[in-house]
Amino acid sequence: LLGGELTRDRKWPWQVSVHYSGFHVCGGSILNAYWVLTAAHCFARGKKLQTFDMYVGITNLEVANRHTQWLEINQVIIHPTFEMFHPVGGDVALVQLKSPIVFSDFVLPICLPPSNLNLHNMSCWTTGWGMISPQGETGKELLEAQLPLIPKFQCQLLYGLTSYLLPEMLCAADIKNMKNVCEGDSGGPLVCKLNETWLQIGIVSWGRGCAQPLYPGVFANVSYFLSWIRYYMETVPNPPQILPSLSSSLRNNLSTLLTIMGSLLVL
Amino acid sequence: VSRRHPKDQANSPSSDVACGQPVLQGK
């Protein structure tokens, strides 16, 4: 984040750090115990799923605490329109975890917005561990920035004819105070508060550099992908869990029962 | 970072935890 400020733990408990080969590459957000929402372009072709790691309950990338959880990816579902109508269109991915996240004050899910949310005059924030300068410096601490939403028409004017915006995209940046998302923030959440509850309205997707002339950050508009997100979260079964070792008494009872059943079948 | 062990499944999350409501509200 350019112009971001240090945050405190527990303030953004849904933040996820996506690591590849041991390095932070993208942000993400917790939707529920098994599902993380992030950007499709974080999983560029050719990258092996086994080489990714997910971390929750973390604010300093170099300091794990007792709330930090390391989770493995079970599968990644990329939106079917990814790169179809735009070089970074449909930039949404759902990551299913192999084991469930354990929630605490430091690890909580973010809410999905209603489909008809009026974004006018909402106060929105984004968080991430992305670059903190146009020269590419990165920080280890999670940063936060309040980013006003920029009307689509104005955003398209700022981008001129070089980059077109799809209806499923939204723009946010604090041009006056030079606050913007940057490389490494991709996949992270743009959240707005409504009636004391935070809703995720955007996923950090693309932009042009992250400094002067300041081109606003472009986000995937979560409302456009709601039915797709809900469909997969509701239909894909949770991955099989490695059963904890059965207690000996339970194992004995089980074997006795199976023996009886076996002998009954023989009779 | 401790790798999650199956024993943790015992306290695996309740699915009804409230979303979007951090304990620590920004001041």
PDB file of C-alpha atoms in Angstrom:
ATOM      1  CA  LEU A   1       0.000   0.000   0.000  1.00  0.00           C
ATOM      2  CA  LEU A   2       1.251   3.436  -0.925  1.00  0.00           C
ATOM      3  CA  GLY A   3       0.553   5.909   1.862  1.00  0.00           C
ATOM      4  CA  GLY A   4      -0.727   3.186   4.157  1.00  0.00           C
ATOM      5  CA  GLU A   5      -0.515   3.307   7.943  1.00  0.00           C
ATOM      6  CA  LEU A   6       0.416   0.666  10.476  1.00  0.00           C
ATOM      7  CA  THR A   7      -2.581  -1.196  11.784  1.00  0.00           C
ATOM      8  CA  ARG A   8      -3.253  -3.101  14.982  1.00  0.00           C
ATOM      9  CA  ASP A   9      -3.915  -6.787  15.366  1.00  0.00           C
ATOM     10  CA  ARG A  10      -7.578  -7.795  15.541  1.00  0.00           C
ATOM     11  CA  LYS A  11      -8.623  -4.746  13.486  1.00  0.00           C
ATOM     12  CA  TRP A  12      -8.759  -6.652  10.171  1.00  0.00           C
ATOM     13  CA  PRO A  13      -9.043 -10.283  11.372  1.00  0.00           C
ATOM     14  CA  TRP A  14     -10.167 -11.536   7.924  1.00  0.00           C
ATOM     15  CA  GLN A  15      -6.864 -10.614   6.240  1.00  0.00           C
ATOM     16  CA  VAL A  16      -5.015 -13.493   4.609  1.00  0.00           C
ATOM     17  CA  SER A  17      -1.445 -13.624   3.319  1.00  0.00           C
ATOM     18  CA  VAL A  18      -0.944 -15.868   0.294  1.00  0.00           C
ATOM     19  CA  HIS A  19       2.625 -17.153   0.065  1.00  0.00           C
ATOM     20  CA  TYR A  20       4.326 -18.769  -2.909  1.00  0.00           C
ATOM     21  CA  SER A  21       7.627 -20.553  -2.382  1.00  0.00           C
ATOM     22  CA  GLY A  22       7.768 -18.991   1.066  1.00  0.00           C
ATOM     23  CA  PHE A  23       7.207 -15.386   0.011  1.00  0.00           C
ATOM     24  CA  HIS A  24       4.114 -13.185   0.349  1.00  0.00           C
ATOM     25  CA  VAL A  25       2.628 -12.715  -3.125  1.00  0.00           C
ATOM     26  CA  CYS A  26      -0.995 -11.729  -2.560  1.00  0.00           C
ATOM     27  CA  GLY A  27      -3.601 -10.824  -0.015  1.00  0.00           C
ATOM     28  CA  GLY A  28      -6.926 -12.531   0.530  1.00  0.00           C
ATOM     29  CA  SER A  29      -9.894 -12.541   2.873  1.00  0.00           C
ATOM     30  CA  ILE A  30     -11.582 -15.193   5.001  1.00  0.00           C
ATOM     31  CA  LEU A  31     -15.166 -15.944   3.969  1.00  0.00           C
ATOM     32  CA  ASN A  32     -15.656 -18.939   6.261  1.00  0.00           C
ATOM     33  CA  ALA A  33     -13.688 -21.752   7.862  1.00  0.00           C
ATOM     34  CA  TYR A  34     -12.792 -23.385   4.540  1.00  0.00           C
ATOM     35  CA  TRP A  35     -12.936 -20.580   1.986  1.00  0.00           C
ATOM     36  CA  VAL A  36     -10.683 -17.624   1.165  1.00  0.00           C
ATOM     37  CA  LEU A  37     -11.517 -14.999  -1.449  1.00  0.00           C
ATOM     38  CA  THR A  38      -8.648 -13.610  -3.505  1.00  0.00           C
ATOM     39  CA  ALA A  39      -7.654 -12.568  -7.028  1.00  0.00           C
ATOM     40  CA  ALA A  40      -7.426 -15.072  -9.875  1.00  0.00           C
ATOM     41  CA  HIS A  41      -4.218 -13.521 -11.211  1.00  0.00           C
ATOM     42  CA  CYS A  42      -2.436 -14.588  -8.001  1.00  0.00           C
ATOM     43  CA  PHE A  43      -2.605 -18.136  -9.363  1.00  0.00           C
ATOM     44  CA  ALA A  44      -0.980 -17.582 -12.708  1.00  0.00           C
ATOM     45  CA  ARG A  45      -0.718 -20.645 -14.879  1.00  0.00           C
ATOM     46  CA  GLY A  46       2.119 -22.991 -14.166  1.00  0.00           C
ATOM     47  CA  LYS A  47       2.301 -22.257 -10.463  1.00  0.00           C
ATOM     48  CA  LYS A  48       1.963 -25.487  -8.458  1.00  0.00           C
ATOM     49  CA  LEU A  49      -0.746 -25.432  -5.780  1.00  0.00           C
ATOM     50  CA  GLN A  50       1.470 -27.351  -3.394  1.00  0.00           C
ATOM     51  CA  THR A  51       3.919 -24.445  -3.420  1.00  0.00           C
ATOM     52  CA  PHE A  52       1.338 -22.045  -2.009  1.00  0.00           C
ATOM     53  CA  ASP A  53       0.750 -21.503   1.698  1.00  0.00           C
ATOM     54  CA  MET A  54      -2.003 -19.470   3.358  1.00  0.00           C
ATOM     55  CA  TYR A  55      -1.543 -17.562   6.606  1.00  0.00           C
ATOM     56  CA  VAL A  56      -4.203 -16.034   8.825  1.00  0.00           C
ATOM     57  CA  GLY A  57      -3.946 -14.351  12.210  1.00  0.00           C
ATOM     58  CA  ILE A  58      -0.803 -12.485  11.212  1.00  0.00           C
ATOM     59  CA  THR A  59       0.102  -8.779  10.936  1.00  0.00           C
ATOM     60  CA  ASN A  60       3.909  -8.881  10.743  1.00  0.00           C
ATOM     61  CA  LEU A  61       4.955 -11.313   8.020  1.00  0.00           C
ATOM     62  CA  GLU A  62       8.095 -12.160   9.996  1.00  0.00           C
ATOM     63  CA  VAL A  63       6.450 -12.704  13.362  1.00  0.00           C
ATOM     64  CA  ALA A  64       4.089 -15.592  13.904  1.00  0.00           C
ATOM     65  CA  ASN A  65       2.127 -15.514  17.158  1.00  0.00           C
ATOM     66  CA  ARG A  66      -0.114 -18.018  18.871  1.00  0.00           C
ATOM     67  CA  HIS A  67      -3.031 -16.900  16.691  1.00  0.00           C
ATOM     68  CA  THR A  68      -1.189 -17.394  13.410  1.00  0.00           C
ATOM     69  CA  GLN A  69      -2.387 -20.392  11.418  1.00  0.00           C
ATOM     70  CA  TRP A  70      -0.686 -21.919   8.425  1.00  0.00           C
ATOM     71  CA  LEU A  71      -3.135 -23.580   6.036  1.00  0.00           C
ATOM     72  CA  GLU A  72      -2.723 -25.599   2.863  1.00  0.00           C
ATOM     73  CA  ILE A  73      -4.743 -25.232  -0.309  1.00  0.00           C
ATOM     74  CA  ASN A  74      -7.118 -28.010  -1.246  1.00  0.00           C
ATOM     75  CA  GLN A  75      -8.296 -26.435  -4.483  1.00  0.00           C
ATOM     76  CA  VAL A  76      -8.549 -23.084  -6.258  1.00  0.00           C
ATOM     77  CA  ILE A  77     -11.631 -22.174  -8.271  1.00  0.00           C
ATOM     78  CA  ILE A  78     -10.925 -19.439 -10.833  1.00  0.00           C
ATOM     79  CA  HIS A  79     -13.810 -17.363 -12.153  1.00  0.00           C
ATOM     80  CA  PRO A  80     -14.751 -18.612 -15.643  1.00  0.00           C
ATOM     81  CA  THR A  81     -14.526 -15.121 -17.191  1.00  0.00           C
ATOM     82  CA  PHE A  82     -10.976 -14.528 -15.928  1.00  0.00           C
ATOM     83  CA  GLU A  83      -9.050 -12.749 -18.755  1.00  0.00           C
ATOM     84  CA  MET A  84     -11.960 -13.431 -21.112  1.00  0.00           C
ATOM     85  CA  PHE A  85     -13.241  -9.905 -21.813  1.00  0.00           C
ATOM     86  CA  HIS A  86     -10.314  -7.921 -20.402  1.00  0.00           C
ATOM     87  CA  PRO A  87      -6.633  -8.659 -19.620  1.00  0.00           C
ATOM     88  CA  VAL A  88      -7.560  -8.693 -15.916  1.00  0.00           C
ATOM     89  CA  GLY A  89     -11.313  -9.245 -16.144  1.00  0.00           C
ATOM     90  CA  GLY A  90     -13.084 -11.728 -13.876  1.00  0.00           C
ATOM     91  CA  ASP A  91     -10.149 -11.465 -11.501  1.00  0.00           C
ATOM     92  CA  VAL A  92     -11.734 -13.533  -8.715  1.00  0.00           C
ATOM     93  CA  ALA A  93     -10.664 -16.822  -7.163  1.00  0.00           C
ATOM     94  CA  LEU A  94     -12.043 -18.952  -4.371  1.00  0.00           C
ATOM     95  CA  VAL A  95      -9.488 -20.953  -2.403  1.00  0.00           C
ATOM     96  CA  GLN A  96     -10.700 -23.997  -0.501  1.00  0.00           C
ATOM     97  CA  LEU A  97      -8.467 -24.954   2.420  1.00  0.00           C
ATOM     98  CA  LYS A  98      -7.481 -28.511   3.345  1.00  0.00           C
ATOM     99  CA  SER A  99      -8.315 -27.942   6.999  1.00  0.00           C
ATOM    100  CA  PRO A 100     -10.675 -25.468   8.655  1.00  0.00           C
ATOM    101  CA  ILE A 101      -9.588 -22.126  10.050  1.00  0.00           C
ATOM    102  CA  VAL A 102     -10.057 -21.873  13.812  1.00  0.00           C
ATOM    103  CA  PHE A 103     -11.679 -18.534  14.589  1.00  0.00           C
ATOM    104  CA  SER A 104     -10.673 -16.247  17.433  1.00  0.00           C
ATOM    105  CA  ASP A 105     -10.553 -12.502  18.136  1.00  0.00           C
ATOM    106  CA  PHE A 106      -7.577 -12.430  15.738  1.00  0.00           C
ATOM    107  CA  VAL A 107      -9.119 -14.570  13.005  1.00  0.00           C
ATOM    108  CA  LEU A 108     -12.659 -13.842  11.800  1.00  0.00           C
ATOM    109  CA  PRO A 109     -14.512 -13.876   8.468  1.00  0.00           C
ATOM    110  CA  ILE A 110     -15.579 -10.815   6.489  1.00  0.00           C
ATOM    111  CA  CYS A 111     -19.178 -10.430   5.338  1.00  0.00           C
ATOM    112  CA  LEU A 112     -20.201 -10.526   1.715  1.00  0.00           C
ATOM    113  CA  PRO A 113     -22.296  -7.532   0.661  1.00  0.00           C
ATOM    114  CA  PRO A 114     -25.940  -7.658  -0.390  1.00  0.00           C
ATOM    115  CA  SER A 115     -26.306  -7.600  -4.196  1.00  0.00           C
ATOM    116  CA  ASN A 116     -28.031  -4.216  -4.218  1.00  0.00           C
ATOM    117  CA  LEU A 117     -25.632  -2.322  -1.976  1.00  0.00           C
ATOM    118  CA  ASN A 118     -25.561   1.444  -2.602  1.00  0.00           C
ATOM    119  CA  LEU A 119     -21.888   2.356  -2.361  1.00  0.00           C
ATOM    120  CA  HIS A 120     -22.528   6.103  -2.401  1.00  0.00           C
ATOM    121  CA  ASN A 121     -20.702   7.954   0.366  1.00  0.00           C
ATOM    122  CA  MET A 122     -19.386   4.793   1.984  1.00  0.00           C
ATOM    123  CA  SER A 123     -16.132   4.908   3.957  1.00  0.00           C
ATOM    124  CA  CYS A 124     -13.967   2.117   2.628  1.00  0.00           C
ATOM    125  CA  TRP A 125     -10.601   0.730   3.648  1.00  0.00           C
ATOM    126  CA  THR A 126      -8.091  -1.635   2.152  1.00  0.00           C
ATOM    127  CA  THR A 127      -5.262  -3.536   3.803  1.00  0.00           C
ATOM    128  CA  GLY A 128      -2.179  -5.318   2.572  1.00  0.00           C
ATOM    129  CA  TRP A 129       1.510  -6.089   2.641  1.00  0.00           C
ATOM    130  CA  GLY A 130       2.180  -4.844  -0.881  1.00  0.00           C
ATOM    131  CA  MET A 131       4.825  -2.423  -2.051  1.00  0.00           C
ATOM    132  CA  ILE A 132       5.071   0.847  -0.121  1.00  0.00           C
ATOM    133  CA  SER A 133       6.876   2.904  -2.742  1.00  0.00           C
ATOM    134  CA  PRO A 134       6.944   3.179  -6.535  1.00  0.00           C
ATOM    135  CA  GLN A 135      10.540   1.952  -6.326  1.00  0.00           C
ATOM    136  CA  GLY A 136       9.237  -1.377  -5.006  1.00  0.00           C
ATOM    137  CA  GLU A 137      10.117  -1.315  -1.318  1.00  0.00           C
ATOM    138  CA  THR A 138       7.992  -3.737   0.683  1.00  0.00           C
ATOM    139  CA  GLY A 139       7.099  -3.714   4.358  1.00  0.00           C
ATOM    140  CA  LYS A 140       6.566  -6.593   6.730  1.00  0.00           C
ATOM    141  CA  GLU A 141       3.745  -4.984   8.690  1.00  0.00           C
ATOM    142  CA  LEU A 142       0.151  -5.072   7.524  1.00  0.00           C
ATOM    143  CA  LEU A 143      -0.843  -1.570   6.421  1.00  0.00           C
ATOM    144  CA  GLU A 144      -4.278   0.045   6.144  1.00  0.00           C
ATOM    145  CA  ALA A 145      -5.548   2.928   4.061  1.00  0.00           C
ATOM    146  CA  GLN A 146      -8.902   4.600   3.721  1.00  0.00           C
ATOM    147  CA  LEU A 147      -9.625   4.885   0.014  1.00  0.00           C
ATOM    148  CA  PRO A 148     -12.567   6.933  -1.269  1.00  0.00           C
ATOM    149  CA  LEU A 149     -14.486   5.255  -4.068  1.00  0.00           C
ATOM    150  CA  ILE A 150     -14.021   6.993  -7.406  1.00  0.00           C
ATOM    151  CA  PRO A 151     -16.971   7.165  -9.790  1.00  0.00           C
ATOM    152  CA  LYS A 152     -16.432   4.857 -12.751  1.00  0.00           C
ATOM    153  CA  PHE A 153     -16.780   7.638 -15.314  1.00  0.00           C
ATOM    154  CA  GLN A 154     -14.106   9.724 -13.580  1.00  0.00           C
ATOM    155  CA  CYS A 155     -11.879   6.680 -13.225  1.00  0.00           C
ATOM    156  CA  GLN A 156     -12.179   5.934 -16.922  1.00  0.00           C
ATOM    157  CA  LEU A 157     -11.219   9.552 -17.687  1.00  0.00           C
ATOM    158  CA  LEU A 158      -8.109   9.180 -15.514  1.00  0.00           C
ATOM    159  CA  TYR A 159      -7.141   6.041 -17.380  1.00  0.00           C
ATOM    160  CA  GLY A 160      -7.961   7.603 -20.700  1.00  0.00           C
ATOM    161  CA  LEU A 161      -8.336   5.341 -23.667  1.00  0.00           C
ATOM    162  CA  THR A 162      -5.349   3.182 -22.739  1.00  0.00           C
ATOM    163  CA  SER A 163      -7.228   0.954 -20.304  1.00  0.00           C
ATOM    164  CA  TYR A 164     -10.945   0.307 -20.350  1.00  0.00           C
ATOM    165  CA  LEU A 165     -12.952  -0.608 -17.276  1.00  0.00           C
ATOM    166  CA  LEU A 166     -15.530  -3.387 -17.225  1.00  0.00           C
ATOM    167  CA  PRO A 167     -18.872  -2.990 -15.410  1.00  0.00           C
ATOM    168  CA  GLU A 168     -17.642  -5.562 -12.846  1.00  0.00           C
ATOM    169  CA  MET A 169     -14.796  -3.246 -11.802  1.00  0.00           C
ATOM    170  CA  LEU A 170     -14.694  -0.400  -9.329  1.00  0.00           C
ATOM    171  CA  CYS A 171     -12.073   2.226  -8.555  1.00  0.00           C
ATOM    172  CA  ALA A 172     -10.754   3.578  -5.287  1.00  0.00           C
ATOM    173  CA  ALA A 173      -7.788   5.735  -4.301  1.00  0.00           C
ATOM    174  CA  ASP A 174      -6.970   8.787  -2.227  1.00  0.00           C
ATOM    175  CA  ILE A 175      -5.441  10.894  -4.988  1.00  0.00           C
ATOM    176  CA  LYS A 176      -5.007  13.975  -2.795  1.00  0.00           C
ATOM    177  CA  ASN A 177      -3.097  12.097  -0.087  1.00  0.00           C
ATOM    178  CA  MET A 178      -1.327   9.738  -2.465  1.00  0.00           C
ATOM    179  CA  LYS A 179      -2.852   6.572  -1.046  1.00  0.00           C
ATOM    180  CA  ASN A 180      -3.225   3.649  -3.379  1.00  0.00           C
ATOM    181  CA  VAL A 181      -2.899  -0.106  -3.642  1.00  0.00           C
ATOM    182  CA  CYS A 182       0.286  -1.505  -5.117  1.00  0.00           C
ATOM    183  CA  GLU A 183       1.853  -4.782  -6.251  1.00  0.00           C
ATOM    184  CA  GLY A 184       1.498  -7.377  -3.518  1.00  0.00           C
ATOM    185  CA  ASP A 185      -1.833  -6.012  -2.324  1.00  0.00           C
ATOM    186  CA  SER A 186      -3.633  -7.962  -5.061  1.00  0.00           C
ATOM    187  CA  GLY A 187      -6.322 -10.283  -3.822  1.00  0.00           C
ATOM    188  CA  GLY A 188      -6.744  -8.274  -0.644  1.00  0.00           C
ATOM    189  CA  PRO A 189     -10.089  -6.857   0.480  1.00  0.00           C
ATOM    190  CA  LEU A 190     -11.671  -3.434   0.017  1.00  0.00           C
ATOM    191  CA  VAL A 191     -14.086  -3.264   2.939  1.00  0.00           C
ATOM    192  CA  CYS A 192     -16.731  -0.735   3.896  1.00  0.00           C
ATOM    193  CA  LYS A 193     -18.628  -0.360   7.144  1.00  0.00           C
ATOM    194  CA  LEU A 194     -22.401  -0.468   7.130  1.00  0.00           C
ATOM    195  CA  ASN A 195     -24.427  -0.482  10.367  1.00  0.00           C
ATOM    196  CA  GLU A 196     -21.381  -1.430  12.460  1.00  0.00           C
ATOM    197  CA  THR A 197     -20.575  -4.388  10.202  1.00  0.00           C
ATOM    198  CA  TRP A 198     -17.767  -4.576   7.661  1.00  0.00           C
ATOM    199  CA  LEU A 199     -18.620  -5.799   4.176  1.00  0.00           C
ATOM    200  CA  GLN A 200     -16.163  -6.701   1.431  1.00  0.00           C
ATOM    201  CA  ILE A 201     -17.097  -4.813  -1.726  1.00  0.00           C
ATOM    202  CA  GLY A 202     -13.869  -5.200  -3.685  1.00  0.00           C
ATOM    203  CA  ILE A 203     -10.868  -7.407  -4.374  1.00  0.00           C
ATOM    204  CA  VAL A 204      -7.597  -5.615  -5.214  1.00  0.00           C
ATOM    205  CA  SER A 205      -7.073  -6.404  -8.878  1.00  0.00           C
ATOM    206  CA  TRP A 206      -5.006  -4.049 -11.044  1.00  0.00           C
ATOM    207  CA  GLY A 207      -3.776  -0.510 -11.656  1.00  0.00           C
ATOM    208  CA  ARG A 208      -1.043   1.312 -13.435  1.00  0.00           C
ATOM    209  CA  GLY A 209       1.973   1.461 -11.193  1.00  0.00           C
ATOM    210  CA  CYS A 210       1.036   2.938  -7.866  1.00  0.00           C
ATOM    211  CA  ALA A 211       2.222   6.531  -7.877  1.00  0.00           C
ATOM    212  CA  GLN A 212       2.143   9.730  -9.917  1.00  0.00           C
ATOM    213  CA  PRO A 213       0.422  10.254 -12.172  1.00  0.00           C
ATOM    214  CA  LEU A 214      -1.799   8.437  -9.766  1.00  0.00           C
ATOM    215  CA  TYR A 215      -4.035   5.975 -11.522  1.00  0.00           C
ATOM    216  CA  PRO A 216      -6.686   4.728  -9.092  1.00  0.00           C
ATOM    217  CA  GLY A 217      -6.581   1.175  -7.873  1.00  0.00           C
ATOM    218  CA  VAL A 218      -9.029  -1.030  -9.751  1.00  0.00           C
ATOM    219  CA  PHE A 219     -10.936  -3.679  -7.820  1.00  0.00           C
ATOM    220  CA  ALA A 220     -13.162  -6.586  -8.773  1.00  0.00           C
ATOM    221  CA  ASN A 221     -16.638  -5.581  -7.632  1.00  0.00           C
ATOM    222  CA  VAL A 222     -17.685  -8.410  -5.296  1.00  0.00           C
ATOM    223  CA  SER A 223     -21.397  -7.734  -5.861  1.00  0.00           C
ATOM    224  CA  TYR A 224     -20.993  -8.867  -9.478  1.00  0.00           C
ATOM    225  CA  PHE A 225     -19.622 -12.222  -8.382  1.00  0.00           C
ATOM    226  CA  LEU A 226     -21.871 -12.915  -5.407  1.00  0.00           C
ATOM    227  CA  SER A 227     -23.969 -15.713  -6.920  1.00  0.00           C
ATOM    228  CA  TRP A 228     -20.838 -17.429  -8.237  1.00  0.00           C
ATOM    229  CA  ILE A 229     -19.127 -17.182  -4.840  1.00  0.00           C
ATOM    230  CA  ARG A 230     -22.167 -18.426  -2.956  1.00  0.00           C
ATOM    231  CA  TYR A 231     -22.763 -21.280  -5.420  1.00  0.00           C
ATOM    232  CA  TYR A 232     -19.343 -22.813  -4.840  1.00  0.00           C
ATOM    233  CA  MET A 233     -19.268 -22.195  -1.103  1.00  0.00           C
ATOM    234  CA  GLU A 234     -22.630 -23.923  -0.773  1.00  0.00           C
ATOM    235  CA  THR A 235     -22.138 -26.828  -3.176  1.00  0.00           C
ATOM    236  CA  VAL A 236     -18.487 -27.893  -2.869  1.00  0.00           C
ATOM    237  CA  PRO A 237     -18.150 -30.402   0.003  1.00  0.00           C
ATOM    238  CA  ASN A 238     -15.570 -29.800   2.709  1.00  0.00           C
ATOM    239  CA  PRO A 239     -12.389 -31.834   2.114  1.00  0.00           C
ATOM    240  CA  PRO A 240     -12.100 -35.089   4.080  1.00  0.00           C
ATOM    241  CA  GLN A 241     -10.468 -34.501   7.431  1.00  0.00           C
ATOM    242  CA  ILE A 242      -7.638 -36.654   8.709  1.00  0.00           C
ATOM    243  CA  LEU A 243      -9.516 -38.368  11.528  1.00  0.00           C
ATOM    244  CA  PRO A 244      -7.881 -37.875  14.884  1.00  0.00           C
ATOM    245  CA  SER A 245      -6.580 -41.267  16.085  1.00  0.00           C
ATOM    246  CA  LEU A 246      -9.498 -43.209  17.512  1.00  0.00           C
ATOM    247  CA  SER A 247      -9.232 -43.683  21.273  1.00  0.00           C
ATOM    248  CA  SER A 248      -8.337 -47.253  22.169  1.00  0.00           C
ATOM    249  CA  SER A 249     -11.662 -48.019  23.895  1.00  0.00           C
ATOM    250  CA  LEU A 250     -13.604 -46.657  20.948  1.00  0.00           C
ATOM    251  CA  ARG A 251     -11.400 -48.693  18.590  1.00  0.00           C
ATOM    252  CA  ASN A 252     -11.996 -51.867  20.652  1.00  0.00           C
ATOM    253  CA  ASN A 253     -15.745 -51.329  20.705  1.00  0.00           C
ATOM    254  CA  LEU A 254     -15.706 -50.698  17.002  1.00  0.00           C
ATOM    255  CA  SER A 255     -13.742 -53.891  16.286  1.00  0.00           C
ATOM    256  CA  THR A 256     -16.090 -55.917  18.549  1.00  0.00           C
ATOM    257  CA  LEU A 257     -19.111 -54.531  16.752  1.00  0.00           C
ATOM    258  CA  LEU A 258     -17.606 -55.327  13.354  1.00  0.00           C
ATOM    259  CA  THR A 259     -16.797 -58.866  14.502  1.00  0.00           C
ATOM    260  CA  ILE A 260     -20.387 -59.430  15.659  1.00  0.00           C
ATOM    261  CA  MET A 261     -21.756 -58.005  12.439  1.00  0.00           C
ATOM    262  CA  GLY A 262     -19.383 -60.184  10.444  1.00  0.00           C
ATOM    263  CA  SER A 263     -20.443 -63.336  12.277  1.00  0.00           C
ATOM    264  CA  LEU A 264     -24.134 -62.460  11.863  1.00  0.00           C
ATOM    265  CA  LEU A 265     -23.619 -62.147   8.135  1.00  0.00           C
ATOM    266  CA  VAL A 266     -22.071 -65.629   8.029  1.00  0.00           C
ATOM    267  CA  LEU A 267     -25.066 -67.251   9.789  1.00  0.00           C
TER     268      LEU A 267
ATOM    269  CA  VAL B   1       4.060 -21.270  12.950  1.00  0.00           C
ATOM    270  CA  SER B   2       2.731 -24.530  14.287  1.00  0.00           C
ATOM    271  CA  ARG B   3       1.276 -26.760  11.637  1.00  0.00           C
ATOM    272  CA  ARG B   4      -2.355 -27.459  12.400  1.00  0.00           C
ATOM    273  CA  HIS B   5      -2.786 -30.990  13.749  1.00  0.00           C
ATOM    274  CA  PRO B   6      -5.889 -33.140  13.465  1.00  0.00           C
ATOM    275  CA  LYS B   7      -6.213 -32.840  17.236  1.00  0.00           C
ATOM    276  CA  ASP B   8      -7.090 -29.199  16.604  1.00  0.00           C
ATOM    277  CA  GLN B   9     -10.167 -30.467  14.804  1.00  0.00           C
ATOM    278  CA  ALA B  10     -11.677 -30.933  18.245  1.00  0.00           C
ATOM    279  CA  ASN B  11     -11.986 -27.176  18.547  1.00  0.00           C
ATOM    280  CA  SER B  12     -12.604 -26.589  14.906  1.00  0.00           C
ATOM    281  CA  PRO B  13     -14.578 -23.423  14.288  1.00  0.00           C
ATOM    282  CA  SER B  14     -18.233 -22.991  14.926  1.00  0.00           C
ATOM    283  CA  SER B  15     -19.718 -21.991  11.608  1.00  0.00           C
ATOM    284  CA  ASP B  16     -21.909 -19.355  13.223  1.00  0.00           C
ATOM    285  CA  VAL B  17     -19.149 -16.903  14.136  1.00  0.00           C
ATOM    286  CA  ALA B  18     -20.260 -13.363  13.243  1.00  0.00           C
ATOM    287  CA  CYS B  19     -18.675 -11.959  10.082  1.00  0.00           C
ATOM    288  CA  GLY B  20     -17.400  -8.417   9.642  1.00  0.00           C
ATOM    289  CA  GLN B  21     -17.343  -7.584  13.331  1.00  0.00           C
ATOM    290  CA  PRO B  22     -13.801  -7.366  14.651  1.00  0.00           C
ATOM    291  CA  VAL B  23     -13.422  -7.365  18.396  1.00  0.00           C
ATOM    292  CA  LEU B  24     -11.186  -4.338  18.129  1.00  0.00           C
ATOM    293  CA  GLN B  25     -13.074  -1.445  16.579  1.00  0.00           C
ATOM    294  CA  GLY B  26     -10.889   1.212  15.046  1.00  0.00           C
ATOM    295  CA  LYS B  27     -11.002   4.490  16.962  1.00  0.00           C
TER     296      LYS B  27
END
